[in-house]
Amino acid sequence: MNNCVIANNCSSEIGGAINNYKSTVYLMNTTVTGNVTVKGGAYFGGGIGINSTEGFYAVNCYFGDNYYISGTTKNVSDIGLYKSSNPATLIHCIYNGVGVSGTATNLTLTECYNDAANAAASYREDGILSGTSGTTAAFSHP
């Protein structure tokens, strides 16, 4: 998926927006926001749930305001690794929360920015992806 917005979805399974099961997912210049899963546990992924050994790759993406619901509590979880052996690679991304079942042996974060306090981002005129906290990450917009 390239240049997409995946927003305001709800699931009773892993991944409020995308449930990656036995496939490879590629996201580029994509926003994943406002999604929720009612399956409890951060590793279920409010935005994206990864239950695949095939791989998940995101480049220049924004993940924010995605949640899982546990009882009556809303918890931050943009990306969830259902099993620690599920590979995920994020490059030049902004995210709010990544949940992992077990130890994240296959999670690769390259020049990513965790904007937990201010989970919003925008591209400035010069193509730099910027968090709302005033700090910027030097991510070029392709």
PDB file of C-alpha atoms in Angstrom, residues 33-102:
ATOM      1  CA  THR A  33      -4.783   6.078  12.824  1.00  0.00           C
ATOM      2  CA  GLY A  34      -7.929   5.826  14.918  1.00  0.00           C
ATOM      3  CA  ASN A  35      -8.214   2.029  14.762  1.00  0.00           C
ATOM      4  CA  VAL A  36      -9.141  -0.278  17.623  1.00  0.00           C
ATOM      5  CA  THR A  37      -9.288  -3.952  18.482  1.00  0.00           C
ATOM      6  CA  VAL A  38     -11.386  -5.290  21.319  1.00  0.00           C
ATOM      7  CA  LYS A  39      -9.078  -8.281  21.654  1.00  0.00           C
ATOM      8  CA  GLY A  40      -7.166  -7.553  24.889  1.00  0.00           C
ATOM      9  CA  GLY A  41      -3.375  -7.241  24.935  1.00  0.00           C
ATOM     10  CA  ALA A  42      -0.895  -4.801  23.381  1.00  0.00           C
ATOM     11  CA  TYR A  43       0.520  -7.522  21.147  1.00  0.00           C
ATOM     12  CA  PHE A  44      -2.847  -7.764  19.342  1.00  0.00           C
ATOM     13  CA  GLY A  45      -2.241  -4.360  17.722  1.00  0.00           C
ATOM     14  CA  GLY A  46      -4.938  -1.699  17.646  1.00  0.00           C
ATOM     15  CA  GLY A  47      -3.740  -0.569  14.213  1.00  0.00           C
ATOM     16  CA  ILE A  48      -1.835  -3.535  12.806  1.00  0.00           C
ATOM     17  CA  GLY A  49      -1.687  -7.063  14.172  1.00  0.00           C
ATOM     18  CA  ILE A  50       1.193  -9.154  12.855  1.00  0.00           C
ATOM     19  CA  ASN A  51       0.699 -12.917  13.005  1.00  0.00           C
ATOM     20  CA  SER A  52       2.929 -13.956  10.132  1.00  0.00           C
ATOM     21  CA  THR A  53       6.468 -15.162   9.688  1.00  0.00           C
ATOM     22  CA  GLU A  54       6.442 -13.682   6.170  1.00  0.00           C
ATOM     23  CA  GLY A  55       7.192 -10.094   7.236  1.00  0.00           C
ATOM     24  CA  PHE A  56       5.816  -6.609   7.741  1.00  0.00           C
ATOM     25  CA  TYR A  57       7.603  -3.582   6.284  1.00  0.00           C
ATOM     26  CA  ALA A  58       6.723   0.101   6.749  1.00  0.00           C
ATOM     27  CA  VAL A  59       8.632   3.057   5.304  1.00  0.00           C
ATOM     28  CA  ASN A  60       7.833   6.741   5.962  1.00  0.00           C
ATOM     29  CA  CYS A  61       4.618   5.872   7.792  1.00  0.00           C
ATOM     30  CA  TYR A  62       2.731   7.388  10.689  1.00  0.00           C
ATOM     31  CA  PHE A  63       1.048   5.176  13.300  1.00  0.00           C
ATOM     32  CA  GLY A  64      -0.926   6.950  16.021  1.00  0.00           C
ATOM     33  CA  ASP A  65      -4.102   6.919  18.088  1.00  0.00           C
ATOM     34  CA  ASN A  66      -4.614   3.162  17.657  1.00  0.00           C
ATOM     35  CA  TYR A  67      -5.797   1.195  20.682  1.00  0.00           C
ATOM     36  CA  TYR A  68      -6.797  -2.130  22.134  1.00  0.00           C
ATOM     37  CA  ILE A  69      -9.656  -2.350  24.610  1.00  0.00           C
ATOM     38  CA  SER A  70      -9.196  -4.479  27.715  1.00  0.00           C
ATOM     39  CA  GLY A  71     -12.367  -4.515  29.791  1.00  0.00           C
ATOM     40  CA  THR A  72     -13.283  -0.833  29.910  1.00  0.00           C
ATOM     41  CA  THR A  73      -9.733   0.480  29.514  1.00  0.00           C
ATOM     42  CA  LYS A  74      -8.395   1.944  26.267  1.00  0.00           C
ATOM     43  CA  ASN A  75      -4.666   1.207  25.799  1.00  0.00           C
ATOM     44  CA  VAL A  76      -2.211   2.470  23.187  1.00  0.00           C
ATOM     45  CA  SER A  77      -1.112  -0.150  20.662  1.00  0.00           C
ATOM     46  CA  ASP A  78      -0.292   0.905  17.107  1.00  0.00           C
ATOM     47  CA  ILE A  79       1.462  -2.302  16.073  1.00  0.00           C
ATOM     48  CA  GLY A  80       1.271  -5.662  17.779  1.00  0.00           C
ATOM     49  CA  LEU A  81       3.586  -8.623  17.291  1.00  0.00           C
ATOM     50  CA  TYR A  82       1.368 -11.571  18.170  1.00  0.00           C
ATOM     51  CA  LYS A  83       4.373 -13.877  18.459  1.00  0.00           C
ATOM     52  CA  SER A  84       7.936 -12.778  19.108  1.00  0.00           C
ATOM     53  CA  SER A  85       9.054 -14.663  15.998  1.00  0.00           C
ATOM     54  CA  ASN A  86       6.915 -12.461  13.724  1.00  0.00           C
ATOM     55  CA  PRO A  87       9.275 -10.103  11.839  1.00  0.00           C
ATOM     56  CA  ALA A  88       8.524  -6.396  11.537  1.00  0.00           C
ATOM     57  CA  THR A  89      10.682  -3.658  10.016  1.00  0.00           C
ATOM     58  CA  LEU A  90       9.892   0.049  10.381  1.00  0.00           C
ATOM     59  CA  ILE A  91      12.054   2.620   8.598  1.00  0.00           C
ATOM     60  CA  HIS A  92      11.572   6.395   8.963  1.00  0.00           C
ATOM     61  CA  CYS A  93       8.289   5.990  10.862  1.00  0.00           C
ATOM     62  CA  ILE A  94       6.537   7.767  13.705  1.00  0.00           C
ATOM     63  CA  TYR A  95       4.642   5.532  16.113  1.00  0.00           C
ATOM     64  CA  ASN A  96       3.037   5.771  19.515  1.00  0.00           C
ATOM     65  CA  GLY A  97       3.177   2.202  20.821  1.00  0.00           C
ATOM     66  CA  VAL A  98       4.444  -1.201  19.724  1.00  0.00           C
ATOM     67  CA  GLY A  99       3.297  -4.214  21.725  1.00  0.00           C
ATOM     68  CA  VAL A 100       5.152  -7.501  21.670  1.00  0.00           C
ATOM     69  CA  SER A 101       4.238 -10.931  22.971  1.00  0.00           C
ATOM     70  CA  GLY A 102       7.466 -12.152  24.543  1.00  0.00           C
TER      71      GLY A 102
END
